[in-house]
Each structure stands twice: as structure tokens, then as C-alpha cells.
Coordinates of C-alpha atoms and ligand atoms in Angstrom, one line a residue:
X1 CA 20.1 12.1 19.5
X2 CA 19.9 10.1 22.7
X3 CA 21.5 6.7 22.8
X4 CA 20.4 3.6 24.8
X5 CA 23.0 2.8 27.5
X6 CA 22.7 -0.8 28.6
X7 CA 25.1 -2.0 31.2
X8 CA 27.1 -4.9 29.7
X9 CA 25.8 -4.4 26.4
X10 CA 27.7 -1.4 25.3
X11 CA 27.6 -2.4 21.6
X12 CA 23.9 -1.6 21.6
X13 CA 24.4 2.1 22.1
X14 CA 25.8 2.2 18.6
X15 CA 23.0 0.5 16.8
X16 CA 20.0 1.7 18.6
X17 CA 19.5 5.4 18.6
X18 CA 16.5 6.3 20.7
X19 CA 13.8 8.9 19.8
X20 CA 13.2 11.7 22.4
X21 CA 10.4 10.8 24.9
X22 CA 7.1 11.8 23.6
X23 CA 5.8 15.0 25.1
X24 CA 2.1 14.5 24.3
X25 CA -0.4 13.2 27.0
X26 CA -1.9 9.9 25.8
X27 CA -5.2 10.7 27.4
X28 CA -5.6 13.7 25.3
X29 CA -5.1 12.1 21.9
X30 CA -6.7 8.8 22.7
X31 CA -9.7 9.4 20.5
X32 CA -7.9 10.5 17.4
X33 CA -5.4 7.7 17.7
X34 CA -8.0 5.0 17.4
X35 CA -8.0 4.5 13.7
X36 CA -4.1 4.3 13.9
X37 CA -4.2 1.6 16.6
X38 CA -6.6 -0.4 14.6
X39 CA -4.9 0.1 11.3
X40 CA -1.8 -2.1 12.1
X41 CA -0.4 -1.8 8.6
X42 CA 0.8 1.1 6.5
X43 CA 2.8 1.2 3.2
X44 CA 5.6 3.8 3.1
X45 CA 6.6 5.1 -0.3
X46 CA 9.9 6.8 -1.0
X47 CA 9.7 8.3 -4.5
X48 CA 12.0 10.9 -5.7
X49 CA 14.7 11.9 -8.2
X50 CA 17.1 9.5 -6.5
X51 CA 15.3 6.8 -8.4
X52 CA 16.7 8.0 -11.6
X53 CA 20.2 6.8 -10.8
X54 CA 19.0 4.5 -8.3
X55 CA 21.2 5.9 -5.5
X56 CA 20.6 6.7 -1.7
X57 CA 18.0 9.2 -1.2
X58 CA 19.6 12.5 -0.4
X59 CA 22.3 10.8 1.7
X60 CA 24.4 10.1 -1.5
X61 CA 25.3 13.7 -1.9
X62 CA 25.4 14.5 1.7
X63 CA 27.9 11.7 2.2
X64 CA 29.8 12.8 -0.9
X65 CA 29.3 9.5 -3.0
X66 CA 28.2 11.9 -5.7
X67 CA 28.5 15.7 -6.2
X68 CA 25.4 17.8 -5.4
X69 CA 25.3 19.0 -8.9
X70 CA 25.3 15.4 -10.4
X71 CA 22.6 14.6 -7.8
X72 CA 20.4 17.4 -8.9
X73 CA 20.9 16.6 -12.5
X74 CA 18.6 13.6 -11.9
X75 CA 15.8 16.0 -12.1
X76 CA 16.2 15.9 -15.8
X77 CA 15.4 12.2 -15.7
X78 CA 12.4 12.0 -13.5
X79 CA 9.5 11.4 -15.9
X80 CA 6.6 9.6 -14.0
X81 CA 5.8 8.4 -17.5
X82 CA 4.0 5.2 -16.4
X83 CA 2.8 6.6 -13.1
X84 CA -0.6 5.2 -12.3
X85 CA -1.8 6.5 -8.9
X86 CA -5.0 4.5 -9.0
X87 CA -2.9 1.3 -9.4
X88 CA -0.7 2.4 -6.6
X89 CA -3.7 2.9 -4.3
X90 CA -5.2 -0.4 -5.3
X91 CA -1.9 -2.2 -4.5
X92 CA -1.8 -0.6 -1.1
X93 CA -5.4 -1.8 -0.6
X94 CA -4.6 -5.3 -1.8
X95 CA -1.7 -5.6 0.8
X96 CA -4.2 -5.1 3.6
X97 CA -2.8 -1.7 4.7
X98 CA -5.0 0.8 6.1
X99 CA -2.8 3.8 5.5
X100 CA -0.1 5.0 3.3
X101 CA 2.8 7.6 3.8
X102 CA 4.5 9.1 0.7
X103 CA 7.5 11.5 0.7
X104 CA 6.4 14.9 -0.1
X105 CA 9.9 16.3 0.2
X106 CA 13.1 14.4 1.3
X107 CA 16.2 16.0 2.7
X108 CA 17.3 16.9 -0.9
X109 CA 14.6 19.6 -1.0
X110 CA 12.8 18.5 -4.1
X111 CA 9.1 18.8 -3.6
X112 CA 6.6 16.3 -5.2
X113 CA 3.9 18.9 -5.2
X114 CA 3.9 22.2 -7.1
X115 CA 5.5 24.4 -4.3
X116 CA 5.5 28.2 -4.9
X117 CA 8.5 28.8 -2.9
X118 CA 11.0 27.5 -5.6
X119 CA 11.6 25.6 -8.8
X120 CA 12.7 22.4 -7.0
X121 CA 9.7 20.4 -7.6
X122 CA 8.6 17.6 -10.0
X123 CA 6.1 20.1 -11.3
X124 CA 8.6 22.7 -12.5
X125 CA 12.0 21.1 -12.7
X126 CA 11.4 17.6 -14.2
X127 CA 10.0 16.2 -17.3
X128 CA 7.1 14.8 -15.3
X129 CA 6.1 18.4 -15.3
X130 CA 3.4 18.0 -12.7
X131 CA 2.3 17.6 -9.1
X132 CA 2.4 13.9 -8.6
X133 CA 1.0 13.9 -5.1
X134 CA -2.5 15.2 -5.7
X135 CA -3.7 12.2 -7.8
X136 CA -2.3 9.8 -5.3
X137 CA -3.9 11.3 -2.4
X138 CA -7.2 11.4 -4.3
X139 CA -6.8 7.9 -5.2
X140 CA -6.1 6.7 -1.6
X141 CA -9.1 8.6 -0.3
X142 CA -11.3 6.9 -3.0
X143 CA -10.1 3.5 -1.6
X144 CA -10.8 4.7 2.0
X145 CA -7.1 4.6 2.9
X146 CA -5.7 7.1 5.2
X147 CA -3.1 9.3 3.6
X148 CA 0.1 10.5 5.2
X149 CA 2.7 13.0 4.3
X150 CA 6.5 12.4 4.9
X151 CA 8.1 15.7 5.3
X152 CA 11.8 16.3 5.9
X153 CA 12.2 19.2 8.3
X154 CA 15.8 19.7 7.2
X155 CA 16.6 20.6 3.7
X156 CA 20.3 20.2 2.6
X157 CA 19.8 22.0 -0.7
X158 CA 18.1 25.3 0.5
X159 CA 20.8 27.9 0.5
X160 CA 19.7 29.2 3.9
X161 CA 19.7 25.9 5.6
X162 CA 22.9 25.5 7.8
X163 CA 23.6 21.8 7.1
X164 CA 25.0 20.7 3.7
X165 CA 27.5 17.9 3.3
X166 CA 28.6 15.7 5.9
X167 CA 31.8 17.7 6.7
X168 CA 30.7 21.3 5.8
X169 CA 27.9 23.6 7.0
X170 CA 26.9 26.9 5.6
X171 CA 26.7 28.9 8.9
X172 CA 25.9 28.7 12.6
X173 CA 22.4 29.7 13.8
X174 CA 23.9 31.6 16.8
X175 CA 26.0 33.8 14.4
X176 CA 23.2 34.3 11.7
X177 CA 19.8 34.1 13.4
X178 CA 18.1 36.1 10.6
X179 CA 19.3 33.5 8.1
X180 CA 17.8 30.7 10.1
X181 CA 14.5 32.8 10.6
X182 CA 14.4 32.9 6.8
X183 CA 14.6 29.1 6.7
X184 CA 12.0 28.7 9.3
X185 CA 9.7 30.8 7.2
X186 CA 10.5 28.8 4.2
X187 CA 10.0 25.3 5.7
X188 CA 6.8 26.3 7.6
X189 CA 5.5 27.9 4.4
X190 CA 6.1 24.7 2.5
X191 CA 4.5 22.7 5.3
X192 CA 1.4 25.1 5.1
X193 CA 1.2 24.3 1.5
X194 CA 1.0 20.5 2.0
X195 CA -1.3 21.1 4.9
X196 CA -4.0 23.1 3.0
X197 CA -3.6 21.1 -0.2
X198 CA -3.7 17.7 1.1
X199 CA -4.9 17.8 4.6
X200 CA -2.8 14.7 5.6
X201 CA -4.4 12.3 8.0
X202 CA -0.8 11.7 9.3
X203 CA 2.4 13.7 9.2
X204 CA 5.5 11.8 9.1
X205 CA 8.3 14.0 10.0
X206 CA 11.9 13.3 9.5
X207 CA 15.4 15.0 9.8
X208 CA 14.7 16.6 13.2
X209 CA 18.0 15.5 14.6
X210 CA 20.0 18.5 13.3
X211 CA 18.2 21.0 15.5
X212 CA 16.5 21.4 18.8
X213 CA 12.8 21.5 19.5
X214 CA 13.2 25.4 20.0
X215 CA 15.0 25.8 16.9
X216 CA 12.4 23.9 14.8
X217 CA 9.7 25.7 16.8
X218 CA 8.2 22.3 17.4
X219 CA 5.3 23.4 19.6
X220 CA 4.3 26.2 17.1
X221 CA 4.4 23.7 14.2
X222 CA 2.3 21.1 16.2
X223 CA -0.3 23.8 16.9
X224 CA -0.4 25.0 13.2
X225 CA -1.1 21.5 12.0
X226 CA -3.6 20.5 14.8
X227 CA -5.4 23.8 14.5
X228 CA -6.0 23.2 10.9
X229 CA -7.0 19.5 11.6
X230 CA -7.5 18.5 15.2
X231 CA -7.5 14.8 14.1
X232 CA -4.3 14.8 12.3
X233 CA -1.7 12.4 13.7
X234 CA 2.0 13.4 14.0
X235 CA 4.8 10.9 14.2
X236 CA 7.4 11.3 17.0
X237 CA 10.1 12.7 14.8
X238 CA 9.2 16.3 15.7
X239 CA 11.9 16.2 18.5
X240 CA 9.3 14.4 20.7
X241 CA 6.2 16.6 20.0
X242 CA 4.4 13.9 18.1
X243 CA 1.8 11.3 19.0
X244 CA 3.7 8.1 18.5
X245 CA 7.1 6.5 18.5
X246 CA 9.0 5.4 15.4
X247 CA 11.5 2.6 16.0
X248 CA 13.2 1.9 12.7
X249 CA 14.3 -1.2 10.8
X250 CA 15.1 -3.5 13.6
X251 CA 12.4 -4.5 15.8
X252 CA 12.9 -3.4 19.4
X253 CA 13.5 -6.3 21.7
X254 CA 11.1 -4.8 24.3
X255 CA 7.8 -3.2 23.9
X256 CA 8.3 0.5 23.3
X257 CA 7.0 2.5 26.1
X258 CA 4.9 5.0 24.5
X259 CA 1.3 4.1 24.0
X260 CA 1.4 4.0 20.1
X261 CA 4.3 3.1 17.9
X262 CA 5.2 2.1 14.5
X263 CA 8.1 0.0 13.0
X264 CA 9.1 1.5 9.7
X265 CA 11.1 -0.9 7.6
X266 CA 12.4 -1.4 4.0
X267 CA 11.4 -4.2 1.8
X268 CA 15.1 -4.7 0.8
X269 CA 18.0 -2.8 2.2
X270 CA 17.1 0.7 0.9
X271 CA 14.2 3.2 1.1
X272 CA 14.3 4.3 -2.5
X273 CA 14.7 2.3 -5.8
X274 CA 18.1 0.9 -6.2
X275 CA 18.4 -1.7 -8.9
X276 CA 21.6 -3.5 -7.4
X277 CA 19.7 -4.1 -4.1
X278 CA 17.9 -7.3 -4.5
X279 CA 18.0 -8.4 -0.9
X280 CA 14.3 -8.5 -0.8
X281 CA 12.6 -9.7 2.5
X282 CA 10.6 -12.7 1.7
X283 CA 6.8 -12.7 2.4
X284 CA 7.6 -15.1 5.4
X285 CA 10.0 -12.6 6.9
X286 CA 7.8 -9.6 6.4
X287 CA 4.8 -11.5 7.9
X288 CA 6.7 -12.7 11.0
X289 CA 8.0 -9.2 11.6
X290 CA 4.6 -7.8 11.2
X291 CA 3.1 -10.4 13.6
X292 CA 5.8 -9.4 16.1
X293 CA 4.9 -5.8 15.8
X294 CA 1.1 -6.2 16.3
X295 CA 1.7 -8.7 19.2
X296 CA 3.7 -5.9 20.9
X297 CA 0.9 -3.4 20.3
X298 CA 2.5 -1.6 17.3
X299 CA 2.0 -1.0 13.7
X300 CA 4.3 -1.8 10.8
X301 CA 5.0 0.8 8.0
X302 CA 6.5 -1.2 5.1
X303 CA 8.5 0.7 2.6
X304 CA 8.4 0.5 -1.2
X305 CA 10.6 2.3 -3.7
X306 CA 9.0 3.0 -7.1
X307 CA 11.2 3.7 -10.3
X308 CA 11.4 7.3 -11.7
X309 CA 8.8 6.3 -14.2
X310 CA 6.3 5.4 -11.6
X311 CA 6.4 1.6 -12.0
X312 CA 6.7 -0.5 -8.8
X313 CA 9.3 -3.2 -9.2
X314 CA 7.7 -6.8 -9.4
X315 CA 9.5 -8.3 -6.3
X316 CA 7.9 -5.4 -4.3
X317 CA 4.5 -6.1 -5.7
X318 CA 4.9 -9.7 -4.9
X319 CA 5.7 -9.2 -1.2
X320 CA 2.6 -6.8 -1.0
X321 CA 0.3 -9.3 -2.6
X322 CA 1.4 -12.2 -0.6
X323 CA 1.2 -10.1 2.6
X324 CA -2.3 -9.0 1.4
X325 CA -3.4 -12.6 0.9
X326 CA -2.2 -13.6 4.4
X327 CA -3.9 -10.4 6.0
X328 CA -7.2 -11.3 4.3
X329 CA -7.2 -14.8 5.6
X330 CA -6.3 -13.8 9.1
X331 CA -8.2 -10.6 9.2
X332 CA -9.9 -11.0 12.5
X333 CA -6.7 -12.0 14.3
X334 CA -5.0 -8.8 13.0
X335 CA -7.3 -5.7 12.5
X336 CA -9.3 -4.6 15.4
X337 CA -7.3 -6.6 17.9
X338 CA -4.8 -5.3 20.6
X339 CA -1.3 -6.4 21.5
X340 CA -1.2 -9.9 23.0
X341 CA -0.1 -11.5 26.2
X342 CA 3.5 -10.9 27.6
X343 CA 6.4 -13.0 26.3
X344 CA 6.9 -16.2 28.2
X345 CA 3.6 -17.7 28.0
X346 CA 3.9 -18.8 24.4
X347 CA 6.8 -19.0 22.0
X348 CA 5.5 -16.6 19.4
X349 CA 3.4 -13.6 18.8
X350 CA -0.2 -13.2 20.1
X351 CA -3.0 -10.7 19.9
X352 CA -6.3 -10.4 21.9
X353 CA -9.8 -9.2 20.9
X354 CA -10.6 -5.9 22.4
X355 CA -12.6 -7.5 25.2
X356 CA -9.7 -10.0 25.7
X357 CA -11.9 -13.0 25.7
X358 CA -10.3 -14.3 22.4
X359 CA -6.7 -15.1 22.2
X360 CA -4.9 -15.5 18.8
X361 CA -1.7 -17.5 18.6
X362 CA 0.6 -16.9 15.7
X363 CA 2.6 -20.0 15.1
X364 CA 6.1 -19.3 14.2
X365 CA 7.6 -21.2 11.2
X366 CA 6.6 -24.8 10.3
X367 CA 5.4 -26.0 13.6
X368 CA 5.4 -29.7 13.3
X369 CA 2.4 -30.0 15.3
X370 CA 2.6 -29.3 19.0
X371 CA 1.9 -25.9 20.4
X372 CA 2.0 -25.2 24.1
X373 CA 0.7 -22.3 26.2
X374 CA 1.6 -21.8 30.0
X375 CA 0.1 -19.7 32.8
X376 CA -3.2 -19.3 31.1
X377 CA -5.8 -19.2 34.1
X378 CA -8.8 -19.7 31.7
X379 CA -11.0 -22.4 30.5
X380 CA -10.7 -22.7 26.7
X381 CA -14.0 -23.0 25.2
X382 CA -13.1 -23.6 21.6
X383 CA -10.0 -23.6 19.3
X384 CA -10.2 -22.9 15.6
X385 CA -7.6 -22.4 12.8
X386 CA -8.3 -19.0 11.6
X387 CA -9.1 -18.7 8.0
X388 CA -9.4 -22.5 7.7
X389 CA -12.2 -23.3 10.2
X390 CA -10.8 -26.5 11.5
X391 CA -11.5 -27.2 15.2
X392 CA -8.6 -28.4 17.3
X393 CA -8.6 -30.1 20.6
X394 CA -6.3 -29.5 23.5
X395 CA -4.9 -31.3 26.4
X396 CA -4.0 -30.0 29.8
X397 CA -0.8 -31.3 31.3
X398 CA 0.5 -30.8 34.9
X399 CA -2.6 -29.4 36.5
X400 CA -2.9 -30.4 40.3
X401 CA -6.6 -30.2 41.3
X402 CA -6.0 -28.4 44.6
X403 CA -3.3 -25.9 43.3
X404 CA -4.2 -22.5 41.9
X405 CA -1.4 -22.8 39.3
X406 CA -2.8 -23.5 35.8
X407 CA -1.6 -26.5 33.8
X408 CA 0.1 -26.4 30.5
X409 CA -2.1 -26.3 27.4
X410 CA -0.9 -28.6 24.5
X411 CA -2.6 -28.1 21.2
X412 CA -2.0 -30.5 18.3
X413 CA -1.9 -28.7 14.9
X414 CA -2.2 -31.2 12.0
X415 CA -0.1 -30.5 8.9
X416 CA -3.0 -30.1 6.6
X417 CA -4.5 -27.0 8.3
X418 CA -1.3 -25.0 8.4
X419 CA -0.8 -21.8 6.4
X420 CA 2.2 -21.5 4.2
X421 CA 3.6 -18.5 6.1
X422 CA 2.0 -18.4 9.6
X423 CA -0.8 -20.4 11.0
X424 CA -3.1 -18.5 13.5
X425 CA -5.2 -20.2 16.2
X426 CA -8.2 -18.6 17.7
X427 CA -8.7 -19.5 21.4
X428 CA -12.2 -18.6 22.7
X429 CA -11.8 -18.2 26.4
X430 CA -14.5 -18.5 29.1
X431 CA -13.8 -14.9 30.4
X432 CA -11.3 -12.1 29.8
X433 CA -7.8 -13.5 29.7
X434 CA -6.4 -14.1 33.1
X435 CA -2.7 -14.9 33.4
X436 CA -0.8 -16.8 36.1
X437 CA 2.5 -15.0 36.7
X438 CA 3.6 -16.6 39.9
X439 CA 6.5 -18.9 40.8
X440 CA 4.5 -22.1 41.0
X441 CA 4.4 -24.3 44.1
X442 CA 1.6 -24.9 46.7
X443 CA 0.9 -21.3 47.3
X444 CA 0.7 -20.3 43.7
Ligands
LIG501 C1 15.5 8.8 7.8 C2 16.1 9.3 6.5 O1 17.3 9.9 6.6 C3 16.0 8.1 5.5 O2 16.5 8.6 4.3 C4 14.7 7.6 5.3 O3 13.8 8.6 4.8 C5 14.2 7.1 6.7 C6 12.7 6.6 6.7 O4 14.2 8.1 7.7 O5 16.5 8.0 8.4 C7 16.7 7.8 9.7 C8 16.0 8.6 10.6 C9 16.1 8.1 12.0 C10 16.9 7.1 12.3 C11 17.6 6.3 11.4 C12 17.5 6.8 10.0 N1 16.9 6.7 13.7 O6 16.3 7.4 14.5 O7 17.5 5.6 14.0

């Protein structure tokens, strides 16, 4: 894995692994990426046998917090007894998300569909006794929500996969190439099952870091998936042979370079269900992070972790519903917009209508009234509080009539029009947004 090296900020290199540069040409995939660019919000679901004991998904045995046998014994406790896929899809819809991504198989090798390759599936090895994915994919599609498949390339349980525990491996590929070929057939076979059964709108690969693009046969895999469905979208964790970048958990400080990107983030501190983890992000935190992502031209994929019986813990439902309320109210400032103006013009996130004649300002926190925009070389025709309808006036400060440098725009936002999480202002401009980026002074 490549690491960022920033002069004078060495500590960063430990906390910010960087994905391999995307190898796809943006021009060639532009059309199929449009729904993704407009979608803004997705819900990620980590569901698996790890919810039985409520321990780290796969990593708990890999990191030797628990033996592999004890980890696998969780299969006996996975019931899906209260699983309601329609209710899941309805909750995704209510959050405002346009897509969902669910774990089809994590690094532990347990499939949530009925794979014919082994007995390690919810269908054959657990009391749930069924493929739990099919009804969810169906329910999503009924709700008109795009359906994505998380798929771990690496499989620490498969006997012919080299990696196992953090300090032990089964073999080296260079020494046993045939054994590796057997694994390649296995994982590509399972992938083909997922492909033909669910025809995912999006593939969310993971676990690529243990092997090279050549070892994974990344170009072959990409071709298999896009031959089957030319419109399927592939995340960047196929050793760079994907369509978009996936920074994780912590928002990147600068805009990611690749055209499309998605921030995936847990709703507490863990991906799967863990009862002791009550460090829930508040609706305010989730909303401000989301606004930051779309302001920088990206999406947010917010993760939830259902229990083994298929119920979604109440605090997770609460965050999704509050987010949904806010999304509904501010729909036009979010969906169908593009990333906003560069940082420095406004202390907060912004988005733009696609023709860039409307600028949306997301007011961070409880602004006590005064908002300022600088370097905006446009006439403001009209200012409205989104989802509220109140019209606001503005004042231009520091404009010298004969200088090309625009003045500062001050907008007063009364307390009674403010949203409980983030207030959004709609600025109708006289023409596409034009920014002054100079140094000031007489010559502009
Ligand atoms: C992976 C998984 O190992 C984890 O269990 C979870 O499913 C998550 C969504 O993805 O974890 C990663 C993968 C990549 C990075 C960090 C954690 N990374 O690039 O920083």
C-alpha cells in the first residue's frame, strides 16, 4: 500500500494510506458514472456471523483476539430470525440514500448467498438456512435504489488462500503457483455467482492489499464484470482498476484527485454490530461530514451493522431517519448538484447547480446570524433559506466602484429560519458563478 509522504508532516504517513492511482480513463466511463455522481449518499451494510458475538468482522481471528474455530462457531448463532429486507430497503430510502452496498462475503469467507463452492454460507451452515441477499436486492430494486455488492477478494478461511493469521501464512505463491491458481478459480467462480445472480449496479471490492494487480488478474476480473454489465461501477479497491476512489473514515483534507470518489464511514467506531460500541456519531456530525463530502464533489457511504437476527439497532435507525429528514428538506441543494466553490471564499461547505448559476451555502453549526462570502464576482439576484422559503437580504461591503475586485457579501440569517442541524442558503446568481482569485489592489 502506498503511503502519503508530506514534508514536515511525517505523522500523516501512518494514518493516511493512499489507494493506488485509478487506471481507468474518466472520459470512457463518464456516462455510466452519472447516477453515482448524482446519488451523493449510499448506505453500507456489514452483516455477517461476526454479529453473533459482536466482534470485529474477520479481523478478530486474523489478529488473534479469538481462535479461528471459535470465530467460525458463530455460524451456529446466525439466525436472521427477525430479518425484514423490505424494512431495510424502506429505511435506506428514508435516509435519502440512492444506493446501498451490502457485504456478500467478508474476509472470513462466509457467503451470504447460497454459493455452490462450499458450505460456508448463511444458506448451508447457519440456522438462518437461506440466501439472505436475494430478498434484499429485490427489495432495493423495488424501491428504485441501486444495489451494490461488497466482495472481499482475499479469503482468510479458504485453505488455498495464502494469508491466514496476522503472523502466519499458508504458502508463498512463487513456491506453489498451482495452489494460487486454484484460489483464483475459486474466488472468480464465486464472483461469477454474485454477478449472474444479482447483477450488481456497483461492486465494492476490498482486501486487495495482500496481492498485486497481476496476482488478482485485475484486468481480467474487470473485463468479466463489465462484459456482463457494461454499466456496472467498480470501486477503486481492485488495485486501482476501478472507477472511483475510496478514502476511508477520515475525510481527506484536500479534494481527492480522481474524478469520482466516495467516503465510507462507520456510524460508531466499527463496521459490524458491536454492542459495547456506543460511540454513535450524532446526526449533526453525520450531516456536516456529508455536506463536506458533497461540497468536495464526492459521495458518502454511511455504514450500519445489523444484529445477527436482522434487526437494526435503534441508535442507527435514529441517525438514518434524522439524516433523511434533513436530506428531504434540502433536496435541491444536495441531489443533482456538483461540488461547490474552492475553499477560502466561504467558511463552510458549498454546492452548485449543474449550470452553476445557483450557489448553495451550508452554514456550519449554530451561526448566530452573519454569513460572509468573498471573491464572488456575480450579482446576487435572490437569497432563499432552503426548505423554509424565507427570503434574505444581503449587503456588499468594501466594493470600490472603479476596481474589478468584488466586495464582501454579508448575509444576515435570523434565528427563526435556521435548521436544527445545518441551514442551507440558496443564492441565485445573474450568470454562472465567477470567482475572483486575485491578490486585491488596483489591478485586481
Ligand atoms: C476494510 C475491511 O478490512 C474492513 O473490515 C471493512 O470491511 C472496511 C470497509 O474495509 O478495511 C480497510 C480497507 C482499506 C483501508 C482501511 C481499512 N485503507 O485503505 O485505509
